[in-house]
Short mmCIF file of C-alpha atoms and ligand atoms in Angstrom, two decimals:
data_model
loop_
_atom_site.label_atom_id
_atom_site.label_comp_id
_atom_site.label_asym_id
_atom_site.label_seq_id
_atom_site.Cartn_x
_atom_site.Cartn_y
_atom_site.Cartn_z
CA MET A 15 0.00 0.00 0.00
CA LYS A 16 1.28 3.50 -0.81
CA ALA A 17 1.57 6.10 1.96
CA ILE A 18 1.04 9.80 1.26
CA ILE A 19 2.56 12.33 3.66
CA PRO A 20 1.27 15.86 2.97
CA ALA A 21 3.97 18.32 4.03
CA ALA A 22 3.32 21.31 1.80
CA GLY A 23 1.29 23.57 4.10
CA LEU A 24 2.55 27.04 4.96
CA GLY A 25 2.88 26.38 8.68
CA THR A 26 1.69 29.90 9.49
CA ARG A 27 0.98 29.02 13.12
CA PHE A 28 4.68 28.38 13.58
CA LEU A 29 6.12 31.53 11.98
CA PRO A 30 8.80 32.80 12.01
CA ALA A 31 10.40 29.37 12.65
CA THR A 32 8.80 28.18 9.41
CA LYS A 33 9.84 31.16 7.29
CA ALA A 34 12.69 29.33 5.53
CA GLN A 35 11.88 25.68 6.30
CA ARG A 36 8.81 23.50 6.59
CA LYS A 37 7.29 22.85 10.00
CA GLU A 38 7.65 19.12 9.27
CA MET A 39 11.44 19.69 9.43
CA LEU A 40 11.37 21.05 12.99
CA PRO A 41 13.10 18.62 15.35
CA VAL A 42 11.44 16.54 18.01
CA LEU A 43 14.38 15.41 20.15
CA ASP A 44 16.97 14.09 17.69
CA ARG A 45 15.22 14.20 14.31
CA PRO A 46 12.77 16.15 12.21
CA VAL A 47 9.11 15.36 12.77
CA ILE A 48 8.70 14.04 9.25
CA GLN A 49 11.36 11.37 9.74
CA TYR A 50 9.22 9.78 12.48
CA VAL A 51 6.28 9.87 10.07
CA VAL A 52 8.24 8.21 7.23
CA GLU A 53 9.48 5.54 9.64
CA GLU A 54 5.92 4.93 10.83
CA ALA A 55 4.69 4.41 7.25
CA LEU A 56 7.53 1.98 6.52
CA ALA A 57 6.81 0.10 9.77
CA ALA A 58 3.28 -0.45 8.42
CA ASP A 59 4.77 -2.04 5.29
CA ALA A 60 4.05 0.88 2.95
CA ASP A 61 5.62 -0.07 -0.37
CA GLU A 62 6.15 3.57 -1.34
CA VAL A 63 6.24 6.69 0.81
CA ILE A 64 5.25 9.80 -1.13
CA ILE A 65 5.94 13.16 0.47
CA ILE A 66 3.85 16.03 -0.86
CA ASN A 67 6.32 18.86 -0.95
CA GLY A 68 5.80 22.57 -1.45
CA SER A 69 7.81 25.76 -1.25
CA ARG A 70 10.83 25.96 1.09
CA LYS A 71 11.53 22.35 0.18
CA VAL A 72 15.34 22.21 -0.06
CA ALA A 73 16.07 21.10 3.51
CA LEU A 74 13.41 18.42 3.36
CA VAL A 75 14.75 16.87 0.14
CA GLU A 76 18.30 17.13 1.42
CA HIS A 77 17.39 15.38 4.68
CA PHE A 78 16.25 12.30 2.78
CA SER A 79 19.25 12.32 0.37
CA PRO A 80 22.60 10.60 0.98
CA SER A 81 25.36 12.83 2.47
CA PRO A 82 28.58 10.86 1.81
CA ASP A 83 30.86 13.80 2.70
CA LEU A 84 29.23 14.34 6.10
CA SER A 85 29.19 10.62 6.76
CA GLU A 86 32.91 10.25 5.94
CA PHE A 87 33.74 13.28 8.05
CA LEU A 88 31.90 11.82 11.06
CA ILE A 89 33.63 8.46 10.64
CA SER A 90 37.03 10.20 10.43
CA LYS A 91 36.22 11.82 13.79
CA GLY A 92 35.27 8.45 15.33
CA LYS A 93 31.56 9.32 15.42
CA LYS A 94 30.19 6.16 13.85
CA MET A 95 26.79 6.31 15.55
CA LEU A 96 26.16 9.78 14.15
CA ALA A 97 27.35 8.64 10.71
CA ASP A 98 24.89 5.72 10.91
CA ALA A 99 22.05 8.10 11.83
CA VAL A 100 22.92 10.37 8.90
CA ASN A 101 23.12 7.43 6.48
CA HIS A 102 19.82 6.02 7.78
CA ALA A 103 17.96 9.28 7.06
CA GLY A 104 19.55 9.52 3.61
CA ASP A 105 18.66 5.93 2.74
CA LEU A 106 14.96 6.05 3.70
CA PRO A 107 12.98 5.20 0.54
CA VAL A 108 10.84 8.27 -0.11
CA SER A 109 9.66 9.95 -3.28
CA PHE A 110 8.39 13.49 -3.73
CA VAL A 111 5.43 15.02 -5.50
CA ASP A 112 5.11 18.80 -5.62
CA GLN A 113 2.00 20.69 -4.61
CA ASP A 114 2.65 23.95 -6.43
CA ARG A 115 0.36 25.99 -4.21
CA PRO A 116 -1.06 25.13 -0.75
CA LEU A 117 -4.66 24.75 -1.85
CA GLY A 118 -5.61 22.54 1.09
CA LEU A 119 -5.07 19.07 2.54
CA GLY A 120 -7.51 17.47 0.10
CA HIS A 121 -5.66 19.03 -2.83
CA ALA A 122 -2.32 17.87 -1.39
CA VAL A 123 -3.53 14.28 -1.15
CA HIS A 124 -4.92 14.40 -4.69
CA CYS A 125 -1.49 15.45 -5.99
CA ALA A 126 -0.48 11.78 -5.49
CA ALA A 127 -3.46 10.36 -7.42
CA ALA A 128 -1.33 9.16 -10.33
CA LYS A 129 0.74 7.09 -7.87
CA THR A 130 -2.07 5.41 -5.91
CA GLY A 131 -4.20 4.39 -8.91
CA LYS A 132 -7.01 2.00 -7.99
CA GLU A 133 -5.49 0.89 -4.68
CA PRO A 134 -6.37 1.89 -1.11
CA PHE A 135 -3.73 4.16 0.43
CA TYR A 136 -2.57 5.62 3.73
CA VAL A 137 -2.45 9.34 4.48
CA LEU A 138 -0.20 10.43 7.39
CA LEU A 139 -0.15 14.13 8.21
CA GLY A 140 3.46 15.24 8.23
CA ASP A 141 3.15 17.21 11.47
CA VAL A 142 1.53 14.45 13.55
CA LEU A 143 3.56 11.77 15.33
CA VAL A 144 2.70 8.24 16.43
CA PRO A 145 6.14 7.19 17.68
CA ASP A 146 5.32 3.59 18.63
CA ASN A 147 3.94 2.96 15.12
CA GLN A 148 0.94 0.86 16.22
CA VAL A 149 -2.03 2.87 14.93
CA LEU A 150 -1.73 2.09 11.20
CA ARG A 151 -1.60 -1.62 12.03
CA ARG A 152 -4.85 -1.38 14.00
CA MET A 153 -6.41 0.59 11.13
CA LEU A 154 -5.30 -2.04 8.61
CA GLU A 155 -6.91 -4.81 10.68
CA VAL A 156 -10.22 -2.90 10.71
CA HIS A 157 -9.93 -2.17 6.96
CA LYS A 158 -9.52 -5.92 6.29
CA ARG A 159 -12.23 -6.95 8.78
CA TYR A 160 -14.81 -4.60 7.16
CA ASN A 161 -14.30 -5.52 3.50
CA GLY A 162 -11.75 -2.87 2.62
CA ALA A 163 -13.67 0.11 4.05
CA SER A 164 -11.97 3.43 4.79
CA VAL A 165 -10.66 3.86 8.33
CA ILE A 166 -9.68 7.11 10.06
CA ALA A 167 -7.90 7.67 13.36
CA VAL A 168 -9.58 9.71 16.09
CA ILE A 169 -8.46 11.02 19.48
CA LYS A 170 -10.55 12.03 22.48
CA VAL A 171 -10.46 15.78 23.14
CA PRO A 172 -11.88 17.74 26.08
CA ARG A 173 -15.54 18.61 25.46
CA GLU A 174 -14.85 22.34 25.66
CA GLN A 175 -12.32 22.04 22.79
CA VAL A 176 -14.47 20.20 20.22
CA SER A 177 -15.10 23.38 18.24
CA ARG A 178 -11.43 23.41 17.16
CA PHE A 179 -11.60 20.03 15.40
CA GLY A 180 -13.38 17.78 12.89
CA ILE A 181 -15.57 15.54 15.08
CA ILE A 182 -17.08 12.14 14.24
CA ALA A 183 -20.67 11.06 14.70
CA GLY A 184 -21.30 7.35 14.82
CA SER A 185 -21.98 4.21 16.79
CA GLN A 186 -19.37 2.58 19.00
CA LEU A 187 -18.79 -1.06 18.02
CA ARG A 188 -16.33 -1.83 20.80
CA GLU A 189 -13.69 -0.10 22.90
CA GLY A 190 -11.72 2.12 20.52
CA LEU A 191 -13.76 1.39 17.36
CA TRP A 192 -16.67 3.27 15.78
CA LYS A 193 -18.74 3.01 12.66
CA VAL A 194 -18.82 6.59 11.37
CA ASN A 195 -22.11 8.15 10.23
CA ASP A 196 -20.98 11.74 9.79
CA LEU A 197 -18.09 14.15 10.18
CA VAL A 198 -18.82 17.56 11.63
CA GLU A 199 -16.23 20.30 11.16
CA LYS A 200 -15.71 22.48 14.27
CA PRO A 201 -19.12 21.95 15.94
CA ALA A 202 -20.37 24.18 18.74
CA VAL A 203 -19.85 22.45 22.11
CA GLU A 204 -23.60 21.93 22.61
CA ASN A 205 -24.04 20.39 19.12
CA ALA A 206 -20.98 18.12 19.07
CA PRO A 207 -22.01 14.54 18.29
CA SER A 208 -18.99 13.11 20.16
CA GLU A 209 -15.67 14.09 21.73
CA TYR A 210 -13.60 12.23 19.16
CA ALA A 211 -11.59 14.37 16.76
CA ILE A 212 -10.08 13.28 13.46
CA PHE A 213 -6.41 12.68 14.10
CA GLY A 214 -4.02 12.79 11.13
CA ARG A 215 -4.01 9.13 10.05
CA TYR A 216 -6.24 7.73 7.30
CA LEU A 217 -6.53 4.49 5.34
CA LEU A 218 -8.69 5.40 2.36
CA THR A 219 -10.32 3.69 -0.58
CA PRO A 220 -9.53 4.81 -4.15
CA THR A 221 -13.01 6.38 -4.29
CA VAL A 222 -11.62 9.19 -2.13
CA MET A 223 -9.14 10.14 -4.89
CA GLU A 224 -12.02 10.26 -7.38
CA LEU A 225 -14.05 12.45 -5.03
CA LEU A 226 -11.12 14.79 -4.38
CA ALA A 227 -10.87 15.50 -8.11
CA HIS A 228 -14.32 17.12 -7.88
CA THR A 229 -14.28 18.53 -4.34
CA ALA A 230 -14.82 22.30 -4.38
CA PRO A 231 -12.91 24.59 -2.01
CA GLY A 232 -14.56 24.63 1.41
CA ALA A 233 -13.58 26.14 4.76
CA GLY A 234 -10.82 28.73 4.40
CA GLY A 235 -11.09 28.53 0.60
CA GLU A 236 -9.12 25.23 0.74
CA ILE A 237 -9.96 21.83 -0.77
CA GLN A 238 -10.71 19.89 2.39
CA LEU A 239 -10.10 16.16 2.78
CA THR A 240 -12.94 16.09 5.32
CA ASP A 241 -15.41 17.33 2.67
CA ALA A 242 -14.49 14.42 0.37
CA LEU A 243 -14.85 12.00 3.31
CA LYS A 244 -18.32 13.36 4.09
CA THR A 245 -19.32 12.66 0.48
CA LEU A 246 -17.75 9.22 0.73
CA LEU A 247 -20.11 8.41 3.60
CA THR A 248 -23.08 8.65 1.23
CA THR A 249 -21.85 5.61 -0.72
CA GLU A 250 -19.31 3.72 1.41
CA GLU A 251 -18.84 2.65 5.02
CA MET A 252 -16.20 4.28 7.20
CA TYR A 253 -14.74 3.25 10.55
CA ALA A 254 -12.78 5.15 13.19
CA VAL A 255 -10.02 3.75 15.39
CA ALA A 256 -9.05 5.54 18.61
CA VAL A 257 -5.53 6.78 19.23
CA ASP A 258 -4.65 6.96 22.94
CA ALA A 259 -3.58 10.30 24.43
CA ASP A 260 -0.06 8.95 25.08
CA GLU A 261 0.20 7.45 21.61
CA GLY A 262 -0.35 10.33 19.19
CA PHE A 263 1.14 13.82 19.20
CA ASP A 264 0.50 16.97 17.19
CA THR A 265 3.44 19.27 16.46
CA GLY A 266 1.73 21.89 14.28
CA THR A 267 1.73 24.75 16.79
CA ILE A 268 4.36 26.07 19.17
CA GLU A 269 2.36 24.78 22.16
CA THR A 270 1.79 21.25 20.81
CA TRP A 271 5.37 20.99 19.52
CA LEU A 272 6.72 21.98 22.95
CA GLU A 273 4.42 19.55 24.73
CA THR A 274 5.38 16.74 22.35
CA ASN A 275 9.09 17.35 22.95
CA VAL A 276 8.59 17.32 26.71
CA ARG A 277 6.45 14.18 26.72
CA LEU A 278 8.83 12.24 24.48
CA ALA A 279 11.91 13.51 26.33
CA MET A 280 10.41 12.25 29.61
CA ARG A 281 10.40 8.74 28.12
CA LYS A 282 14.16 8.83 27.56
CA PRO A 283 16.35 8.27 30.61
CA GLU A 284 19.11 10.46 29.12
CA PHE A 285 16.77 13.49 29.04
CA ALA A 286 14.17 12.86 31.75
CA GLN A 287 16.17 13.79 34.86
CA MET A 288 17.74 16.84 33.20
CA LEU A 289 14.30 18.06 32.18
CA LYS A 290 12.81 17.52 35.66
CA ASP A 291 15.75 19.36 37.23
CA ALA A 292 15.43 22.25 34.78
CA ILE A 293 11.69 22.61 35.40
CA THR A 294 12.10 22.35 39.18
CA SER A 295 14.89 24.93 39.17
CA VAL A 296 12.69 27.52 37.47
CA GLY A 297 9.95 26.86 40.00
P1 UTP B 329 -2.30 22.11 8.55
O1 UTP B 329 -3.52 22.89 8.29
O2 UTP B 329 -2.01 21.69 9.96
O3 UTP B 329 -0.99 22.83 8.02
O4 UTP B 329 -2.30 20.87 7.58
P2 UTP B 329 -0.70 24.31 7.58
O5 UTP B 329 -1.74 24.81 6.65
O6 UTP B 329 0.71 24.29 7.11
O7 UTP B 329 -0.77 25.03 9.00
P3 UTP B 329 -1.06 26.53 9.40
O8 UTP B 329 -2.53 26.57 9.73
O9 UTP B 329 -0.68 27.44 8.26
O10 UTP B 329 -0.20 26.74 10.60
C1 UTP B 329 -2.05 19.52 8.00
C2 UTP B 329 -0.97 18.89 7.14
O11 UTP B 329 -1.30 19.00 5.76
C3 UTP B 329 -0.27 19.63 5.03
C4 UTP B 329 0.55 20.41 6.06
O12 UTP B 329 1.90 20.55 5.63
C5 UTP B 329 0.40 19.57 7.32
O13 UTP B 329 1.39 18.56 7.42
N1 UTP B 329 -0.86 20.48 3.98
C6 UTP B 329 -1.83 21.39 4.29
C7 UTP B 329 -0.42 20.37 2.68
O14 UTP B 329 0.47 19.53 2.37
N2 UTP B 329 -0.93 21.19 1.72
C8 UTP B 329 -1.89 22.11 2.00
O15 UTP B 329 -2.33 22.82 1.06
C9 UTP B 329 -2.35 22.20 3.32
#
């Protein structure tokens, strides 16, 4: 199955850090966010990882290209582990498709239509992390169990925050699994059909690519993936798989990026104590 990673948005919520580079290239601990996302797709046996690239793309392409000079330099300095890390990033099998203008997530996904053809495909948002790589596997199981239906990931959000997200309506089949009836973009708190927000991972049928070709610009003047998925629900089934709060992380804003770094650093013995000490020392 092909995996599409849209990474061509403008990242305006993270300016000026994203003035000259993509927000997907910002580091979380030791590597850029998008490297985690590529590794997650490969861990789910994606046979091709397609990054949708936009402006300010040089660093991103360079990150996934071999750097023999840097590698040799590191080895000459006795830094083999760093050389291995550099070679690993340069050897990851990714391809690039350009989105000439950031016309929306739906448009970005459709840029890869020629690559996915008549096959189902994954979409992994390039600024969302699932470091233990388990969610796509659970989604694939549900996709197979329900005759190849589309499956989206969702995460529970506090009730008072539902109006910031796309929220699912549906019936719960078991713990962590829903059959989706509708998707409601940014509902008012009192009208929200659930507290489960769409969360950056999708396993979609080829019908979605067909629908995206005809999806008109929606909210914000952008071609929205959610609009195509709402249309999909009129003809095909869709399921939603829950991502646990300690399993999935957003990095698209300064606040969420900071929180993600802290949470993941606390899992690493080499950072955890230093971080606790630093936080305690500032009160
Ligand atoms: P976001 O809406 O979070 O990204 O899109 P953005 O538009 O870059 O963010 P802000 O609002 O300006 O801060 C989710 C993902 O979809 C990609 C983004 O790069 C991000 O990884 N995307 C979005 C595209 O590839 N193309 C687009 O036209 C829009």
